[in-house]
Short mmCIF file of C-alpha atoms and ligand atoms in Angstrom, two decimals:
data_model
loop_
_atom_site.label_atom_id
_atom_site.label_comp_id
_atom_site.label_asym_id
_atom_site.label_seq_id
_atom_site.Cartn_x
_atom_site.Cartn_y
_atom_site.Cartn_z
CA VAL A 21 -9.81 129.86 139.44
CA SER A 22 -8.55 128.89 135.89
CA SER A 23 -6.53 132.02 135.47
CA THR A 24 -4.61 131.21 138.95
CA LEU A 25 -3.96 127.74 137.27
CA ARG A 26 -2.92 129.21 133.90
CA LEU A 27 -0.31 131.33 135.73
CA ALA A 28 1.02 128.51 137.88
CA LEU A 29 1.21 126.16 134.84
CA ARG A 30 2.88 128.98 132.61
CA GLN A 31 5.46 129.55 135.32
CA PHE A 32 6.07 125.91 135.59
CA LEU A 33 6.58 125.60 131.65
CA ALA A 34 8.82 128.71 131.64
CA GLU A 35 11.14 127.04 134.25
CA ASN A 36 10.95 123.62 133.09
CA LEU A 37 10.47 123.24 129.29
CA PRO A 38 13.48 123.85 127.53
CA SER A 39 12.82 126.08 124.38
CA GLU A 40 14.27 123.45 122.01
CA TRP A 41 11.66 121.02 123.26
CA SER A 42 8.72 123.11 122.21
CA ASP A 43 9.33 122.35 118.66
CA THR A 44 10.35 118.84 118.64
CA ARG A 45 10.05 118.75 114.78
CA SER A 46 13.31 120.80 114.61
CA VAL A 47 15.08 119.02 117.82
CA ALA A 48 14.89 115.35 117.60
CA SER A 49 13.59 113.98 114.32
CA ASP A 50 14.97 110.36 115.09
CA TYR A 51 12.63 108.30 117.21
CA ASP A 52 15.07 107.27 119.90
CA SER A 53 16.19 110.89 120.84
CA LEU A 54 12.61 111.97 120.74
CA ALA A 55 11.49 108.99 123.12
CA LEU A 56 14.33 110.21 125.52
CA VAL A 57 13.00 113.81 125.50
CA ARG A 58 9.32 112.53 125.95
CA ARG A 59 10.37 110.46 128.84
CA GLU A 60 12.27 113.24 130.57
CA TRP A 61 9.45 115.61 130.00
CA GLY A 62 7.17 113.21 131.67
CA GLN A 63 9.48 112.93 134.58
CA ARG A 64 9.62 116.64 134.99
CA LEU A 65 6.02 117.14 134.80
CA PHE A 66 5.60 114.28 137.54
CA ALA A 67 8.00 116.17 139.57
CA GLY A 68 6.32 119.33 139.44
CA GLY A 69 2.82 117.65 140.10
CA TRP A 70 1.47 118.45 136.66
CA ALA A 71 1.59 114.87 135.25
CA ALA A 72 -2.14 113.76 135.21
CA PRO A 73 -4.78 116.47 134.95
CA VAL A 74 -7.79 114.25 134.47
CA LEU A 75 -7.00 111.57 137.29
CA SER A 76 -8.43 112.18 140.76
CA ARG A 77 -6.11 113.29 143.48
CA ALA A 78 -6.91 109.95 145.21
CA VAL A 79 -4.87 108.39 142.43
CA GLY A 80 -2.17 110.95 142.13
CA GLY A 81 -3.79 113.14 139.68
CA LEU A 82 -4.60 116.81 139.71
CA GLY A 83 -8.41 116.18 139.61
CA LEU A 84 -9.04 119.19 137.41
CA VAL A 85 -12.58 119.78 136.45
CA GLY A 86 -14.51 122.52 134.36
CA ASP A 87 -12.56 125.50 133.19
CA ASP A 88 -9.52 124.42 134.83
CA LEU A 89 -9.17 121.35 132.94
CA VAL A 90 -9.72 123.02 129.70
CA ALA A 91 -7.22 125.69 130.59
CA TYR A 92 -4.74 123.13 131.37
CA PHE A 93 -5.00 121.49 127.97
CA GLU A 94 -4.92 124.96 126.20
CA GLU A 95 -1.66 126.06 128.06
CA MET A 96 0.01 122.72 127.18
CA ALA A 97 -0.83 123.08 123.67
CA ALA A 98 0.29 126.59 123.33
CA SER A 99 3.53 125.82 124.96
CA GLY A 100 4.27 123.42 122.23
CA ALA A 101 5.52 120.83 125.02
CA PRO A 102 5.90 117.41 123.57
CA GLU A 103 3.58 114.47 124.59
CA VAL A 104 4.92 112.44 127.32
CA LEU A 105 6.30 109.03 126.43
CA ASN A 106 3.65 107.30 128.74
CA SER A 107 0.72 109.52 127.27
CA ASN A 108 -1.24 106.35 125.93
CA ALA A 109 -1.04 104.61 129.26
CA ILE A 110 -1.75 107.78 131.37
CA GLY A 111 -4.75 108.65 129.03
CA ILE A 112 -6.18 105.18 128.80
CA LEU A 113 -4.85 102.72 131.28
CA ALA A 114 -4.81 104.88 134.31
CA PRO A 115 -8.54 105.88 134.11
CA VAL A 116 -9.38 102.19 133.67
CA LEU A 117 -7.28 101.32 136.78
CA ALA A 118 -8.84 104.20 138.75
CA ALA A 119 -12.33 102.94 137.76
CA TYR A 120 -12.14 99.31 137.78
CA GLY A 121 -8.58 98.23 139.09
CA SER A 122 -8.10 96.95 142.82
CA ALA A 123 -6.53 99.34 145.28
CA GLU A 124 -3.43 97.38 145.22
CA GLN A 125 -3.15 98.12 141.49
CA ARG A 126 -3.93 101.63 141.72
CA GLY A 127 -1.30 102.13 144.35
CA ARG A 128 1.49 100.10 142.48
CA VAL A 129 0.77 100.83 138.83
CA ILE A 130 -0.40 104.46 138.58
CA PRO A 131 2.40 106.26 140.31
CA ALA A 132 5.25 104.51 138.64
CA MET A 133 3.40 105.09 135.21
CA LEU A 134 3.00 108.92 135.92
CA ALA A 135 6.67 109.20 137.19
CA HIS A 136 7.95 107.32 134.02
CA ASP A 137 9.75 104.74 136.08
CA VAL A 138 7.82 102.11 134.25
CA LEU A 139 7.26 102.51 130.38
CA TRP A 140 4.05 101.08 128.86
CA CYS A 141 2.59 99.90 125.64
CA GLN A 142 -0.78 98.80 124.38
CA GLY A 143 -1.41 95.33 123.06
CA PHE A 144 -4.96 95.43 121.51
CA SER A 145 -4.35 94.93 117.76
CA GLU A 146 -3.50 91.63 116.18
CA PRO A 147 -2.86 90.44 112.58
CA ASP A 148 -6.57 89.42 112.24
CA ALA A 149 -8.22 91.83 114.76
CA GLY A 150 -8.04 95.53 114.55
CA SER A 151 -11.27 97.50 113.95
CA ASP A 152 -13.04 94.58 115.22
CA LEU A 153 -11.19 93.46 118.46
CA ALA A 154 -13.73 90.68 119.07
CA ASP A 155 -11.84 88.77 116.57
CA LEU A 156 -8.53 88.52 118.51
CA ARG A 157 -7.05 85.16 118.99
CA THR A 158 -4.41 85.65 121.79
CA ARG A 159 -5.03 83.12 124.43
CA ALA A 160 -4.48 83.27 128.18
CA VAL A 161 -4.74 80.08 129.99
CA SER A 162 -4.87 79.95 133.92
CA ALA A 163 -1.59 78.53 135.23
CA VAL A 164 0.31 78.57 138.58
CA GLY A 165 0.72 82.24 139.77
CA GLY A 166 -1.43 83.62 137.08
CA TRP A 167 -2.04 83.23 133.39
CA ARG A 168 0.17 81.97 130.32
CA VAL A 169 -0.39 83.99 127.36
CA ARG A 170 0.37 82.93 123.81
CA GLY A 171 -0.21 84.74 120.61
CA GLN A 172 0.80 87.75 118.59
CA LYS A 173 0.16 91.44 118.77
CA VAL A 174 1.06 93.86 116.09
CA TRP A 175 1.39 97.78 115.60
CA THR A 176 2.31 98.00 119.26
CA SER A 177 3.67 101.53 119.73
CA ASN A 178 6.68 102.04 121.94
CA ALA A 179 7.02 98.25 122.43
CA LEU A 180 10.92 98.53 122.16
CA HIS A 181 10.97 100.75 125.06
CA ALA A 182 8.16 99.23 127.11
CA ASP A 183 8.51 97.49 130.54
CA TYR A 184 4.91 96.71 130.57
CA CYS A 185 2.02 96.14 128.13
CA TYR A 186 -1.62 96.30 128.82
CA LEU A 187 -3.23 93.71 126.64
CA LEU A 188 -6.63 91.87 125.75
CA ALA A 189 -6.42 88.23 125.63
CA ARG A 190 -9.14 85.46 125.21
CA THR A 191 -9.43 83.62 128.69
CA ASP A 192 -12.65 81.67 127.68
CA PRO A 193 -12.70 80.38 124.05
CA ALA A 194 -16.06 78.68 124.65
CA ALA A 195 -17.80 81.99 125.53
CA SER A 196 -19.14 84.30 122.59
CA ALA A 197 -16.57 86.54 120.85
CA HIS A 198 -17.18 89.66 123.18
CA VAL A 199 -17.52 87.82 126.53
CA GLY A 200 -14.59 85.72 126.58
CA LEU A 201 -11.95 88.54 126.88
CA SER A 202 -9.80 89.70 129.69
CA LEU A 203 -7.78 92.80 130.21
CA MET A 204 -4.32 92.21 131.78
CA MET A 205 -0.89 93.64 132.50
CA LEU A 206 2.21 91.71 131.06
CA ASP A 207 5.84 92.14 132.10
CA MET A 208 7.55 92.77 128.88
CA ARG A 209 10.97 91.70 130.40
CA GLN A 210 10.73 87.89 130.49
CA PRO A 211 11.32 84.96 128.51
CA GLY A 212 8.35 84.20 126.15
CA VAL A 213 8.10 87.95 124.99
CA GLU A 214 9.73 88.75 121.60
CA VAL A 215 9.55 92.26 120.20
CA ARG A 216 10.29 92.63 116.51
CA PRO A 217 10.29 96.28 115.27
CA LEU A 218 8.33 97.21 112.09
CA ARG A 219 10.08 100.05 110.23
CA ASN A 220 7.43 102.52 109.14
CA MET A 221 7.53 104.80 106.08
CA ALA A 222 8.95 107.53 108.12
CA GLY A 223 11.89 105.43 108.81
CA THR A 224 11.43 104.84 112.62
CA ASP A 225 10.76 101.75 114.56
CA GLU A 226 7.97 103.24 116.46
CA PHE A 227 5.74 100.23 116.39
CA CYS A 228 6.48 96.64 116.56
CA GLU A 229 5.22 93.03 116.49
CA VAL A 230 5.00 91.36 119.75
CA PHE A 231 5.13 87.62 119.91
CA LEU A 232 3.95 85.96 123.12
CA ASP A 233 5.04 82.23 123.90
CA ASP A 234 3.60 81.16 127.35
CA ALA A 235 4.62 84.57 128.88
CA LEU A 236 3.35 84.95 132.39
CA VAL A 237 0.83 87.52 133.65
CA ARG A 238 0.78 87.24 137.26
CA SER A 239 -2.59 86.92 139.09
CA GLU A 240 -2.45 90.46 140.61
CA ASP A 241 -1.97 91.82 137.05
CA LEU A 242 -5.59 90.78 135.79
CA ILE A 243 -7.69 94.03 135.74
CA GLY A 244 -11.22 93.42 136.98
CA GLU A 245 -12.69 89.70 136.52
CA PRO A 246 -11.97 87.24 133.91
CA GLY A 247 -14.44 87.94 130.96
CA ASP A 248 -14.47 91.88 131.69
CA GLY A 249 -12.22 92.69 128.92
CA TRP A 250 -14.48 93.87 126.29
CA ARG A 251 -16.38 96.20 128.85
CA LEU A 252 -12.96 97.72 130.10
CA ALA A 253 -11.59 97.91 126.51
CA SER A 254 -14.64 100.00 125.32
CA PHE A 255 -14.29 102.18 128.32
CA ALA A 256 -10.40 102.59 127.54
CA LEU A 257 -10.93 103.36 123.82
CA GLU A 258 -13.66 105.95 124.75
CA GLN A 259 -11.07 107.74 127.09
CA GLU A 260 -8.63 107.60 124.09
CA ARG A 261 -10.92 109.29 121.60
CA ALA A 262 -12.32 111.76 123.99
CA SER A 263 -9.47 113.16 125.98
CA MET A 264 -5.92 112.11 124.33
CA LEU A 265 -6.99 113.03 120.79
CA GLY A 266 -8.99 116.05 121.75
CA GLN A 267 -5.69 117.42 123.15
CA ARG A 268 -3.84 116.71 119.96
CA ALA A 269 -6.66 118.78 118.13
CA LEU A 270 -5.72 121.84 120.32
CA ARG A 271 -2.00 121.66 119.34
CA MET A 272 -2.78 122.41 115.69
CA SER A 273 -2.78 126.36 116.31
CA ARG A 274 0.71 126.26 117.64
CA GLU A 275 1.92 123.91 114.62
CA LEU A 276 0.24 126.13 112.21
CA ALA A 277 2.09 129.16 113.59
CA ASP A 278 5.37 127.16 113.55
CA ALA A 279 4.55 126.30 109.89
CA TYR A 280 4.29 130.04 108.89
CA VAL A 281 7.83 130.40 110.49
CA LEU A 282 9.22 127.54 108.53
CA LEU A 283 7.69 128.67 105.52
CA GLY A 284 8.41 132.28 105.45
CA ALA A 285 6.31 135.03 103.64
CA GLU A 286 7.41 134.04 100.07
CA ARG A 287 6.77 130.36 100.36
CA ALA A 288 3.70 130.74 102.38
CA ALA A 289 2.29 132.94 99.45
CA ARG A 290 2.65 129.81 97.08
CA VAL A 291 0.10 127.99 99.21
CA GLU A 292 -2.02 131.03 100.45
CA ARG A 293 -5.31 129.65 99.29
CA GLU A 294 -4.88 126.23 100.92
CA LEU A 295 -3.21 127.58 104.18
CA GLY A 296 -6.41 129.84 104.70
CA ARG A 297 -8.64 126.77 104.24
CA VAL A 298 -6.63 124.83 106.72
CA HIS A 299 -6.64 127.75 109.17
CA ALA A 300 -10.37 127.58 109.06
CA ALA A 301 -10.48 123.81 109.56
CA VAL A 302 -8.06 124.06 112.46
CA ARG A 303 -10.32 126.46 114.10
CA ALA A 304 -13.22 124.11 113.62
CA SER A 305 -11.31 121.17 114.97
CA GLU A 306 -10.35 123.21 117.97
CA ALA A 307 -13.94 124.17 118.58
CA ALA A 308 -14.97 120.62 118.41
CA ALA A 309 -12.15 119.42 120.72
CA ARG A 310 -12.78 122.18 123.37
CA ARG A 311 -16.53 121.13 123.46
CA THR A 312 -15.49 117.55 123.83
CA LEU A 313 -13.00 118.39 126.68
CA THR A 314 -15.55 120.65 128.31
CA LEU A 315 -18.05 117.81 128.50
CA ILE A 316 -15.40 115.55 129.93
CA ALA A 317 -14.38 118.38 132.38
CA LEU A 318 -18.05 118.48 133.56
CA GLY A 319 -18.38 114.67 134.04
CA ARG A 320 -20.49 114.24 131.13
CA SER A 321 -20.00 111.71 128.13
CA PRO A 322 -19.11 113.62 125.01
CA GLY A 323 -20.94 110.84 122.96
CA VAL A 324 -20.65 111.09 119.14
CA LEU A 325 -18.69 114.36 119.62
CA ALA A 326 -15.68 112.23 120.50
CA GLN A 327 -15.94 110.74 116.87
CA VAL A 328 -16.50 113.92 115.22
CA THR A 329 -13.36 115.49 116.98
CA LYS A 330 -11.21 112.38 116.17
CA LEU A 331 -12.29 112.36 112.45
CA HIS A 332 -12.10 116.05 111.94
CA TRP A 333 -8.60 116.48 113.77
CA SER A 334 -6.94 113.59 111.79
CA LEU A 335 -8.10 114.74 108.42
CA THR A 336 -7.20 118.37 109.20
CA HIS A 337 -3.78 117.61 110.62
CA GLN A 338 -2.92 115.62 107.35
CA ARG A 339 -3.97 118.60 105.36
CA LEU A 340 -1.98 121.01 107.60
CA LEU A 341 1.21 118.99 106.98
CA ASP A 342 0.47 118.44 103.37
CA VAL A 343 0.13 122.14 102.85
CA VAL A 344 3.51 122.62 104.65
CA ALA A 345 5.14 120.02 102.21
CA ASP A 346 3.60 121.93 99.06
CA GLY A 347 4.75 125.24 100.45
CA VAL A 348 8.43 124.07 100.86
CA GLY A 349 8.44 122.35 97.64
CA PRO A 350 10.83 119.47 96.40
CA GLU A 351 13.34 119.98 99.04
CA PHE A 352 10.81 119.09 101.83
CA PHE A 353 12.14 115.54 102.29
CA ALA A 354 15.70 116.46 101.59
CA ASP A 355 16.32 119.70 103.56
CA GLY A 356 17.60 119.25 106.90
CA ARG A 357 15.50 122.17 108.36
CA SER A 358 12.30 120.36 107.35
CA ARG A 359 13.41 116.86 108.38
CA GLY A 360 11.18 116.72 111.41
CA TRP A 361 8.26 118.18 109.43
CA ALA A 362 8.75 115.30 106.95
CA HIS A 363 8.54 112.82 109.54
CA ALA A 364 5.40 114.40 111.01
CA MET A 365 3.96 114.38 107.64
CA LEU A 366 4.57 110.88 107.01
CA PHE A 367 3.55 109.78 110.43
CA SER A 368 0.30 111.60 110.24
CA ARG A 369 -0.87 108.95 107.53
CA GLY A 370 -1.45 106.74 110.64
CA GLU A 371 -3.64 109.15 112.43
CA THR A 372 -6.75 108.31 110.31
CA ILE A 373 -6.17 104.77 111.28
CA TYR A 374 -5.13 104.58 115.04
CA GLY A 375 -7.96 105.40 117.61
CA GLY A 376 -10.51 103.93 115.28
CA THR A 377 -10.21 104.22 111.42
CA SER A 378 -12.05 107.16 109.61
CA GLU A 379 -14.36 104.55 108.34
CA ILE A 380 -15.41 103.43 111.66
CA GLN A 381 -15.81 106.90 113.11
CA ARG A 382 -18.04 107.68 110.13
CA ASN A 383 -20.19 104.57 110.77
CA LEU A 384 -20.60 105.59 114.26
CA ILE A 385 -21.62 109.26 113.28
CA ALA A 386 -24.18 107.84 110.89
CA ARG A 387 -25.58 105.56 113.33
CA SER A 388 -25.97 108.43 115.86
CA LEU A 389 -27.68 110.40 113.00
CA GLY A 390 -30.07 107.53 112.40
CA LEU A 391 -28.86 106.83 108.88
CA PRO A 392 -29.36 103.36 107.56
CA ARG A 393 -26.60 100.81 107.82
CA SER A 394 -24.52 100.35 104.65
CA ARG A 395 -24.75 96.93 102.89
CA ARG A 396 -21.23 95.19 103.07
C1 LIG B 485 0.71 104.76 113.99
C2 LIG B 485 -0.12 103.60 114.60
C3 LIG B 485 0.17 103.35 115.92
C4 LIG B 485 -0.69 102.31 116.44
N1 LIG B 485 -0.42 101.76 117.79
C5 LIG B 485 -1.07 100.76 118.26
C6 LIG B 485 -0.85 100.30 119.56
O1 LIG B 485 -0.02 100.83 120.36
N2 LIG B 485 -1.47 99.44 120.06
C7 LIG B 485 -2.41 98.60 119.42
O2 LIG B 485 -3.09 97.65 119.89
N3 LIG B 485 -2.79 98.98 118.08
C8 LIG B 485 -2.16 100.08 117.59
N4 LIG B 485 -2.38 100.57 116.25
C9 LIG B 485 -3.27 99.67 115.36
C10 LIG B 485 -4.61 100.33 115.16
O3 LIG B 485 -5.43 100.36 116.30
C11 LIG B 485 -5.21 99.54 114.04
O4 LIG B 485 -4.55 99.69 113.00
C12 LIG B 485 -6.67 100.03 113.89
O5 LIG B 485 -7.56 99.66 114.97
C13 LIG B 485 -7.41 99.34 112.49
O6 LIG B 485 -7.02 97.94 112.52
P1 LIG B 485 -6.38 97.21 111.19
O7 LIG B 485 -5.13 97.90 110.98
O8 LIG B 485 -6.47 95.77 111.57
O9 LIG B 485 -7.32 97.42 109.92
P2 LIG B 485 -8.87 96.67 109.72
O10 LIG B 485 -9.57 96.78 110.98
O11 LIG B 485 -8.37 95.44 109.01
O12 LIG B 485 -9.34 97.66 108.55
C14 LIG B 485 -8.88 97.72 107.29
C15 LIG B 485 -9.71 98.65 106.40
O13 LIG B 485 -11.11 98.25 106.50
C16 LIG B 485 -11.83 99.26 107.01
N5 LIG B 485 -13.02 98.69 107.88
C17 LIG B 485 -12.88 97.74 108.81
N6 LIG B 485 -14.05 97.53 109.30
C18 LIG B 485 -14.94 98.27 108.75
C19 LIG B 485 -16.25 98.32 108.90
N7 LIG B 485 -17.05 97.72 109.87
N8 LIG B 485 -16.98 99.39 108.04
C20 LIG B 485 -16.30 100.13 107.13
N9 LIG B 485 -14.79 99.88 107.07
C21 LIG B 485 -14.26 99.15 107.74
C22 LIG B 485 -10.98 100.21 107.97
O14 LIG B 485 -11.47 101.43 108.03
C23 LIG B 485 -9.64 100.10 107.10
O15 LIG B 485 -9.77 100.97 106.08
C24 LIG B 485 -1.54 101.62 115.65
C25 LIG B 485 -1.78 101.81 114.38
C26 LIG B 485 -0.99 102.85 113.79
C27 LIG B 485 -1.26 103.48 112.45
#
């Protein structure tokens, strides 16, 4: 079956993916143009019925399992297609809604998300709550029509473009840290929501601070029950590590091939030894990602392999981009032809932080190996 799927997907890609979008590093290195490309790509995938491979058909996905699901990810990665703008919501929020949302929420929220009619951001991190989300302080108080939310979120990717935010807030301050949290969907286009961009070192406003001052979450936008937040967020973050970041690992082969083209034979020779090492690491990352995605495709939990994949992919991707920078030499940041690469190289610094920092992944891997806890 997977070869039929591969052929159909290749045909769709040949007809719908403009060649200049398959290497976004050379097309649109500024964030706003890239966001437009990623939104339109999301719209095209939805129109063609290819938007959500993992989600079941009942909620508008392709419901792919087994070899088909892995084939989908491999073909997408090989094509060099950009990630869609709502990739975070499709990879994380949609599975949460499919598993725990109401029928009304599934019908209202998921199709508009897949179609890119409504753009999403994720409001989990706060100034004093990142790795340990149980420390978060944003409060949601029961009010007429829903909940009034007050607090601050930070590092919120795509907040400048987003229409909605799925966030964690504390609904029961008297309950213990993990118990009093709830997961809710907030309309970003209302009074009481202020978005302040945080310029990153790559020079883009990709992530932001979000200030909430009695902003309203309507009753129908609470996911699950009050107090379910920790359980649902843990499920959500497992989806992120397992499926979304696994797909990013599969993209590195294509990126390496593009890097050889950018470098050319002479410059590649300057960094031959390190390129060889990166090549081997990319293969190892892909093997881990393929195994993770295969387990998901079989309906099994990848367990600690999800942490191994995340850690190995993020470190290898940084090495890959570093070696490209070394190969290009001093003009890497100045030469227009490598501008998109320079942005990717700077942005990759965040990959060992988001989706769970390397230290947290290592702690989890150590725990699964039965190693003693470190003293803090
Ligand atoms: C590019 C990018 C995009 C992001 N997008 C979003 C987004 O859209 N929405 C969102 O909610 N968040 C987002 N984040 C935030 C991200 O989830 C957090 O940065 C991450 O969870 C780490 O939290 P923190 O920054 O508060 O660091 P902290 O948790 O304060 O950690 C600081 C340092 O201490 C280490 N540390 C912490 N706890 C332990 C421990 N128990 N053992 C050992 N070491 C430890 C960490 O590894 C790290 O090195 C994004 C981050 C980046 C970089």
